[in-house]
Amino acid sequence: MPQLSVRQLALLSVLTAVSLGIQLTPRPPNVEFTSLFTFLVGILYGSLVGGFFGGFVMFVNGFLSPWGFAGFIMPFQIVGMAIIGFAGGTYKRYVVGVHPAQVSAEVAVLGAFLTLLYDTITTVGVAVQSTIIYGIPWHISLIATFSAGALFYLVHIVSNTALFGSGLIPLIKALQRVPGGEALWSKKELLHSQH
Amino acid sequence: MVKKRTLAFATLAISVWAALATSVLGYYYLRFQEYVNLSREYEAVTMKVDIYIHYGNETNGIWHNNTIVPLGAALLNATGLVADSQFTYWSELGAAFIDSLDGVANNVTKGKSWFWWYWDTTSSKWILGEVGANQRMLHRRDIVAWTYQSYEIWPPPPPS
């Protein structure tokens, strides 16, 4: 784990609280902001913190979600969201010198892909659960679950594509000012005292 | 020359679209299977009929093929399933006659009215209905028609 300054740690705590707050608020099915925040944390703090952040939010969500206790699906949700955080940190390495418009387009595509990956992982979880509980062959259960959930995936992927494409860059720009912002704030205080 | 990076993201986007499209296809296949099973389940108490409606204008009429109706349904009930129908029941005749279909009403001034026909498979001809639509009981695979035409020429020409 990287060493974090107090300010970075405080921001991370705020982001965790915001993600959990939104995640636990009743909302339309499969419209969520946790993926966006997890990817963002991955970009700001690196793959490990991003992965841990996503996993932690889904762990708490597993117990307190308005949809009820996640149960058997929880480990799959944790892994799926951790991958999104990890991907954020990995993508950061390839983004230097790229035009912001291109980054927006790329993260929109990444958002769609990672959401699909997350949905696939959780679908595997549901299929395995059906196999254990109802004794349905797991591949049949997987195909049936993958087909039955199509409209949910559609909503999830479309909403996350839009969120990643339009929200990530403004969020990065806003949040990058907070950690290591002593110089900026001192300058503001100085300006304030001069008036 | 397209950059490798752009190609990689384009491939990723197409893969997502392909996976999602496959999933949606699977979803509609499942729904289709559900309806097929449901229709098999109700086969014993339903039947399929073909209903043709011609509104008396220049354009061709509309076919409502394979309309599923309850077993023993009368033409009047079946018509109500495919068109917005208004009718009057004549108690002295025990018959119901159509006043209008989909907003096209019988018109005394123009001398036009709604007629119903059934397709006679033996003679391969349209036969004009001679009873009220509520009195014509339908059978499996029946072909019936409604035409809006003049009653000043008698008998009216069959549906074309």
Short mmCIF file of C-alpha atoms in Angstrom, two decimals:
data_model
loop_
_atom_site.label_atom_id
_atom_site.label_comp_id
_atom_site.label_asym_id
_atom_site.label_seq_id
_atom_site.Cartn_x
_atom_site.Cartn_y
_atom_site.Cartn_z
CA MET A 1 0.00 0.00 0.00
CA PRO A 2 1.33 3.48 -0.82
CA GLN A 3 1.99 5.99 1.96
CA LEU A 4 -0.81 8.56 2.02
CA SER A 5 -0.72 12.08 3.42
CA VAL A 6 -3.37 13.12 5.93
CA ARG A 7 -5.10 15.16 3.27
CA GLN A 8 -5.09 12.23 0.82
CA LEU A 9 -6.42 9.93 3.52
CA ALA A 10 -9.15 12.42 4.41
CA LEU A 11 -10.20 12.68 0.75
CA LEU A 12 -10.23 8.89 0.46
CA SER A 13 -12.47 8.68 3.55
CA VAL A 14 -14.84 11.26 2.09
CA LEU A 15 -14.98 9.38 -1.23
CA THR A 16 -15.66 6.12 0.63
CA ALA A 17 -18.47 7.77 2.61
CA VAL A 18 -19.96 9.34 -0.54
CA SER A 19 -19.80 6.03 -2.43
CA LEU A 20 -21.38 4.12 0.43
CA GLY A 21 -24.01 6.82 0.92
CA ILE A 22 -25.06 6.67 -2.72
CA GLN A 23 -24.74 2.89 -2.87
CA LEU A 24 -27.06 2.45 0.12
CA THR A 25 -29.61 5.01 -1.09
CA PRO A 26 -32.67 3.51 -2.84
CA ARG A 27 -32.31 4.24 -6.57
CA PRO A 28 -33.29 2.75 -9.93
CA PRO A 29 -31.86 -0.78 -10.32
CA ASN A 30 -28.38 -0.87 -11.82
CA VAL A 31 -27.87 2.88 -11.91
CA GLU A 32 -24.91 3.33 -9.58
CA PHE A 33 -21.96 5.62 -8.96
CA THR A 34 -19.68 3.20 -7.09
CA SER A 35 -17.97 2.04 -10.30
CA LEU A 36 -17.21 5.64 -11.23
CA PHE A 37 -15.80 6.47 -7.78
CA THR A 38 -13.82 3.23 -7.64
CA PHE A 39 -12.26 3.89 -11.04
CA LEU A 40 -11.57 7.48 -9.93
CA VAL A 41 -9.86 6.30 -6.73
CA GLY A 42 -7.78 3.91 -8.86
CA ILE A 43 -6.65 6.86 -11.00
CA LEU A 44 -5.95 9.16 -8.03
CA TYR A 45 -4.37 6.65 -5.64
CA GLY A 46 -3.20 3.76 -7.78
CA SER A 47 -4.38 0.23 -8.54
CA LEU A 48 -4.02 -1.26 -5.06
CA VAL A 49 -5.96 1.47 -3.24
CA GLY A 50 -8.56 1.53 -6.05
CA GLY A 51 -9.03 -2.23 -5.83
CA PHE A 52 -9.27 -2.16 -2.06
CA PHE A 53 -11.70 0.79 -2.18
CA GLY A 54 -14.06 -1.01 -4.59
CA GLY A 55 -13.90 -4.24 -2.64
CA PHE A 56 -14.55 -2.47 0.66
CA VAL A 57 -17.57 -0.51 -0.63
CA MET A 58 -19.11 -3.71 -1.99
CA PHE A 59 -18.37 -5.53 1.26
CA VAL A 60 -20.30 -2.94 3.29
CA ASN A 61 -22.98 -2.78 0.59
CA GLY A 62 -23.36 -6.55 0.86
CA PHE A 63 -24.68 -6.15 4.41
CA LEU A 64 -26.55 -2.84 4.25
CA SER A 65 -27.90 -2.66 0.69
CA PRO A 66 -31.55 -1.57 0.37
CA TRP A 67 -31.99 -4.67 -1.85
CA GLY A 68 -31.12 -6.87 1.12
CA PHE A 69 -28.18 -9.00 2.24
CA ALA A 70 -26.05 -9.96 -0.75
CA GLY A 71 -25.13 -13.36 0.67
CA PHE A 72 -23.39 -15.70 -1.74
CA ILE A 73 -23.05 -13.01 -4.42
CA MET A 74 -20.99 -10.70 -2.19
CA PRO A 75 -17.52 -12.16 -2.98
CA PHE A 76 -18.28 -11.86 -6.68
CA GLN A 77 -19.35 -8.23 -6.24
CA ILE A 78 -16.17 -7.52 -4.28
CA VAL A 79 -13.95 -9.06 -6.94
CA GLY A 80 -15.85 -7.31 -9.76
CA MET A 81 -15.58 -3.87 -8.16
CA ALA A 82 -11.95 -4.42 -7.13
CA ILE A 83 -11.10 -5.07 -10.78
CA ILE A 84 -12.64 -1.70 -11.69
CA GLY A 85 -10.44 0.06 -9.12
CA PHE A 86 -7.40 -1.85 -10.30
CA ALA A 87 -8.21 -0.91 -13.91
CA GLY A 88 -8.35 2.79 -12.92
CA GLY A 89 -4.81 2.63 -11.58
CA THR A 90 -3.59 0.75 -14.63
CA TYR A 91 -5.24 3.17 -17.07
CA LYS A 92 -3.57 6.11 -15.33
CA ARG A 93 -0.20 4.90 -16.64
CA TYR A 94 -1.30 5.25 -20.26
CA VAL A 95 -3.08 8.58 -20.05
CA VAL A 96 -0.11 10.97 -19.91
CA GLY A 97 -0.09 13.42 -22.83
CA VAL A 98 -3.43 12.25 -24.23
CA HIS A 99 -6.00 14.89 -25.18
CA PRO A 100 -8.87 15.16 -22.61
CA ALA A 101 -11.51 14.55 -25.30
CA GLN A 102 -9.82 11.29 -26.22
CA VAL A 103 -9.55 10.36 -22.54
CA SER A 104 -13.30 10.98 -22.14
CA ALA A 105 -14.07 8.70 -25.08
CA GLU A 106 -11.67 6.04 -23.81
CA VAL A 107 -13.00 6.03 -20.26
CA ALA A 108 -16.55 5.82 -21.64
CA VAL A 109 -15.56 2.63 -23.50
CA LEU A 110 -13.65 1.37 -20.45
CA GLY A 111 -16.69 2.13 -18.28
CA ALA A 112 -18.86 0.02 -20.58
CA PHE A 113 -16.34 -2.81 -20.68
CA LEU A 114 -15.69 -2.86 -16.93
CA THR A 115 -19.41 -2.75 -16.21
CA LEU A 116 -19.93 -5.70 -18.52
CA LEU A 117 -17.08 -7.50 -16.77
CA TYR A 118 -18.59 -6.74 -13.36
CA ASP A 119 -22.04 -7.93 -14.50
CA THR A 120 -20.52 -11.09 -15.97
CA ILE A 121 -18.68 -11.88 -12.73
CA THR A 122 -21.80 -11.35 -10.60
CA THR A 123 -23.84 -13.37 -13.13
CA VAL A 124 -21.41 -16.25 -12.66
CA GLY A 125 -22.05 -15.86 -8.92
CA VAL A 126 -25.82 -16.10 -9.42
CA ALA A 127 -25.35 -19.15 -11.69
CA VAL A 128 -23.15 -20.91 -9.14
CA GLN A 129 -25.66 -20.08 -6.41
CA SER A 130 -28.53 -21.54 -8.48
CA THR A 131 -26.46 -24.66 -9.09
CA ILE A 132 -25.77 -25.14 -5.40
CA ILE A 133 -29.30 -24.36 -4.17
CA TYR A 134 -31.50 -25.73 -6.97
CA GLY A 135 -29.14 -28.24 -8.56
CA ILE A 136 -29.49 -26.64 -12.01
CA PRO A 137 -26.47 -27.44 -14.26
CA TRP A 138 -24.27 -24.38 -13.91
CA HIS A 139 -23.81 -23.70 -17.65
CA ILE A 140 -27.59 -23.72 -18.20
CA SER A 141 -28.02 -21.51 -15.17
CA LEU A 142 -25.32 -19.18 -16.51
CA ILE A 143 -26.95 -18.84 -19.96
CA ALA A 144 -30.40 -18.38 -18.43
CA THR A 145 -29.16 -15.76 -15.94
CA PHE A 146 -27.13 -13.97 -18.61
CA SER A 147 -30.19 -13.82 -20.87
CA ALA A 148 -32.73 -12.97 -18.18
CA GLY A 149 -30.61 -10.08 -16.91
CA ALA A 150 -30.12 -8.50 -20.35
CA LEU A 151 -32.22 -5.42 -19.71
CA PHE A 152 -30.49 -4.82 -16.36
CA TYR A 153 -27.08 -5.06 -18.07
CA LEU A 154 -28.29 -2.66 -20.73
CA VAL A 155 -29.32 -0.05 -18.15
CA HIS A 156 -26.10 -0.59 -16.17
CA ILE A 157 -23.78 -0.35 -19.16
CA VAL A 158 -25.53 2.62 -20.79
CA SER A 159 -25.66 4.58 -17.51
CA ASN A 160 -22.03 3.83 -16.66
CA THR A 161 -20.85 4.68 -20.17
CA ALA A 162 -22.52 8.07 -19.81
CA LEU A 163 -21.22 8.59 -16.25
CA PHE A 164 -17.64 7.62 -17.07
CA GLY A 165 -17.60 9.60 -20.29
CA SER A 166 -19.03 12.79 -18.85
CA GLY A 167 -18.14 12.69 -15.14
CA LEU A 168 -14.66 11.34 -14.72
CA ILE A 169 -12.53 14.20 -16.09
CA PRO A 170 -14.40 16.97 -14.21
CA LEU A 171 -14.16 14.89 -11.01
CA ILE A 172 -10.42 14.29 -11.47
CA LYS A 173 -9.84 17.98 -12.11
CA ALA A 174 -11.83 18.97 -9.01
CA LEU A 175 -10.33 16.39 -6.67
CA GLN A 176 -6.71 16.78 -7.77
CA ARG A 177 -6.76 20.19 -6.13
CA VAL A 178 -7.52 18.74 -2.70
CA PRO A 179 -4.52 16.53 -1.91
CA GLY A 180 -1.30 18.48 -1.76
CA GLY A 181 -3.28 21.65 -1.94
CA GLU A 182 -1.55 23.36 0.99
CA ALA A 183 0.30 25.69 -1.36
CA LEU A 184 -2.93 26.63 -3.11
CA TRP A 185 -4.79 27.18 0.15
CA SER A 186 -1.92 29.09 1.73
CA LYS A 187 -1.94 31.32 -1.34
CA LYS A 188 -5.67 31.89 -0.90
CA GLU A 189 -5.25 32.69 2.78
CA LEU A 190 -2.48 35.10 1.89
CA LEU A 191 -4.68 36.80 -0.68
CA HIS A 192 -7.50 36.92 1.85
CA SER A 193 -5.33 38.51 4.53
CA GLN A 194 -4.08 41.13 2.05
CA HIS A 195 -7.65 42.34 1.40
CA MET B 1 -3.22 5.36 -40.36
CA VAL B 2 -5.34 4.40 -37.38
CA LYS B 3 -3.41 4.23 -34.14
CA LYS B 4 -3.13 0.93 -32.29
CA ARG B 5 -4.64 2.60 -29.23
CA THR B 6 -7.76 3.71 -31.12
CA LEU B 7 -8.09 0.24 -32.61
CA ALA B 8 -7.81 -1.34 -29.18
CA PHE B 9 -10.60 0.83 -27.76
CA ALA B 10 -12.76 0.33 -30.84
CA THR B 11 -12.33 -3.44 -30.44
CA LEU B 12 -13.28 -3.14 -26.78
CA ALA B 13 -16.41 -1.13 -27.66
CA ILE B 14 -17.44 -3.64 -30.33
CA SER B 15 -16.88 -6.53 -27.90
CA VAL B 16 -19.17 -4.88 -25.34
CA TRP B 17 -21.80 -4.27 -28.00
CA ALA B 18 -21.54 -7.89 -29.20
CA ALA B 19 -21.86 -9.31 -25.69
CA LEU B 20 -24.76 -7.04 -24.86
CA ALA B 21 -26.53 -7.79 -28.13
CA THR B 22 -26.12 -11.53 -27.50
CA SER B 23 -27.56 -11.10 -24.03
CA VAL B 24 -30.55 -9.10 -25.33
CA LEU B 25 -31.08 -11.72 -28.04
CA GLY B 26 -31.08 -14.41 -25.35
CA TYR B 27 -33.55 -12.39 -23.33
CA TYR B 28 -36.00 -12.12 -26.21
CA TYR B 29 -35.50 -15.80 -27.04
CA LEU B 30 -36.44 -16.69 -23.45
CA ARG B 31 -39.52 -14.44 -23.63
CA PHE B 32 -40.47 -16.01 -26.96
CA GLN B 33 -40.17 -19.49 -25.47
CA GLU B 34 -42.34 -18.39 -22.55
CA TYR B 35 -45.04 -17.21 -24.96
CA VAL B 36 -44.79 -20.39 -27.04
CA ASN B 37 -45.23 -22.48 -23.90
CA LEU B 38 -48.09 -20.28 -22.74
CA SER B 39 -49.81 -20.57 -26.11
CA ARG B 40 -49.40 -24.38 -25.98
CA GLU B 41 -50.84 -24.38 -22.49
CA TYR B 42 -53.89 -22.43 -23.67
CA GLU B 43 -54.26 -24.30 -26.97
CA ALA B 44 -57.03 -26.46 -25.52
CA VAL B 45 -59.17 -23.42 -24.73
CA THR B 46 -58.22 -21.07 -27.56
CA MET B 47 -58.21 -21.07 -31.35
CA LYS B 48 -56.61 -19.07 -34.12
CA VAL B 49 -58.63 -17.23 -36.74
CA ASP B 50 -57.78 -14.82 -39.56
CA ILE B 51 -59.74 -11.57 -39.67
CA TYR B 52 -59.65 -9.18 -42.61
CA ILE B 53 -60.96 -5.63 -42.38
CA HIS B 54 -61.44 -3.38 -45.41
CA TYR B 55 -62.41 0.19 -44.60
CA GLY B 56 -63.90 0.95 -48.00
CA ASN B 57 -61.11 3.23 -49.15
CA GLU B 58 -58.67 2.90 -52.04
CA THR B 59 -56.00 1.15 -49.96
CA ASN B 60 -55.91 -2.54 -49.19
CA GLY B 61 -57.52 -3.77 -46.04
CA ILE B 62 -55.73 -5.10 -42.97
CA TRP B 63 -55.26 -8.77 -42.19
CA HIS B 64 -55.17 -9.83 -38.54
CA ASN B 65 -53.80 -13.30 -39.06
CA ASN B 66 -53.52 -15.91 -36.31
CA THR B 67 -55.66 -13.90 -33.94
CA ILE B 68 -55.97 -15.94 -30.76
CA VAL B 69 -59.55 -15.98 -29.46
CA PRO B 70 -61.25 -18.05 -26.77
CA LEU B 71 -62.75 -21.32 -27.93
CA GLY B 72 -66.41 -20.81 -28.85
CA ALA B 73 -65.99 -17.06 -29.39
CA ALA B 74 -68.42 -15.31 -31.69
CA LEU B 75 -67.32 -13.10 -34.57
CA LEU B 76 -68.40 -10.06 -32.54
CA ASN B 77 -66.00 -10.93 -29.68
CA ALA B 78 -63.15 -11.71 -32.07
CA THR B 79 -63.68 -8.42 -33.93
CA GLY B 80 -63.51 -6.55 -30.65
CA LEU B 81 -60.01 -7.98 -30.13
CA VAL B 82 -58.58 -6.55 -33.34
CA ALA B 83 -60.57 -3.34 -33.84
CA ASP B 84 -62.32 -0.63 -31.89
CA SER B 85 -65.89 -1.77 -32.47
CA GLN B 86 -69.26 -0.20 -31.68
CA PHE B 87 -72.44 -2.24 -32.13
CA THR B 88 -76.15 -2.23 -31.44
CA TYR B 89 -77.97 -5.26 -30.06
CA TRP B 90 -81.44 -5.82 -31.54
CA SER B 91 -83.27 -7.84 -28.92
CA GLU B 92 -86.21 -8.68 -31.21
CA LEU B 93 -83.73 -10.34 -33.60
CA GLY B 94 -81.32 -11.54 -30.93
CA ALA B 95 -78.61 -10.12 -33.15
CA ALA B 96 -75.85 -7.54 -32.80
CA PHE B 97 -74.88 -5.42 -35.79
CA ILE B 98 -71.74 -3.40 -36.10
CA ASP B 99 -72.24 0.39 -36.09
CA SER B 100 -68.60 1.31 -36.57
CA LEU B 101 -65.13 -0.22 -36.74
CA ASP B 102 -62.07 1.85 -35.88
CA GLY B 103 -64.14 5.02 -36.18
CA VAL B 104 -65.61 4.20 -39.62
CA ALA B 105 -69.38 4.26 -39.01
CA ASN B 106 -72.39 3.09 -41.03
CA ASN B 107 -73.61 6.02 -43.11
CA VAL B 108 -77.23 6.21 -44.33
CA THR B 109 -76.57 9.30 -46.46
CA LYS B 110 -73.80 7.54 -48.41
CA GLY B 111 -75.68 4.25 -48.32
CA LYS B 112 -72.68 2.48 -46.81
CA SER B 113 -72.53 -0.08 -44.10
CA TRP B 114 -70.38 -2.82 -42.56
CA PHE B 115 -70.82 -6.37 -43.87
CA TRP B 116 -69.17 -9.54 -42.70
CA TRP B 117 -68.08 -12.50 -44.77
CA TYR B 118 -66.65 -15.92 -44.19
CA TRP B 119 -64.36 -17.87 -46.45
CA ASP B 120 -65.93 -21.12 -47.61
CA THR B 121 -63.09 -23.59 -48.05
CA THR B 122 -65.23 -26.01 -50.07
CA SER B 123 -66.17 -23.54 -52.79
CA SER B 124 -63.14 -21.26 -52.19
CA LYS B 125 -65.44 -18.24 -52.15
CA TRP B 126 -66.39 -15.46 -49.75
CA ILE B 127 -69.93 -15.96 -48.46
CA LEU B 128 -71.90 -13.01 -47.11
CA GLY B 129 -72.91 -13.40 -43.47
CA GLU B 130 -76.65 -13.59 -42.98
CA VAL B 131 -76.88 -13.37 -39.20
CA GLY B 132 -75.67 -10.95 -36.55
CA ALA B 133 -71.96 -11.00 -35.69
CA ASN B 134 -72.80 -12.33 -32.24
CA GLN B 135 -74.59 -15.30 -33.79
CA ARG B 136 -71.71 -16.46 -35.94
CA MET B 137 -69.67 -18.89 -33.82
CA LEU B 138 -66.08 -19.19 -34.97
CA HIS B 139 -64.10 -22.38 -35.43
CA ARG B 140 -60.38 -23.12 -35.54
CA ARG B 141 -58.68 -21.62 -38.63
CA ASP B 142 -61.82 -19.73 -39.73
CA ILE B 143 -61.21 -16.86 -42.14
CA VAL B 144 -63.63 -13.97 -41.81
CA ALA B 145 -63.79 -10.48 -43.25
CA TRP B 146 -65.40 -7.13 -42.56
CA THR B 147 -65.99 -4.79 -45.49
CA TYR B 148 -67.36 -1.27 -45.50
CA GLN B 149 -69.33 -0.89 -48.71
CA SER B 150 -72.51 0.31 -50.39
CA TYR B 151 -75.72 -1.60 -49.84
CA GLU B 152 -77.37 0.09 -52.78
CA ILE B 153 -75.94 -2.61 -55.08
CA TRP B 154 -77.21 -5.99 -53.93
CA PRO B 155 -75.65 -8.37 -53.31
CA PRO B 156 -72.50 -6.39 -52.46
CA PRO B 157 -69.32 -7.60 -54.18
CA PRO B 158 -67.19 -9.93 -52.03
CA PRO B 159 -63.83 -8.81 -50.64
CA SER B 160 -61.11 -8.75 -53.26
#
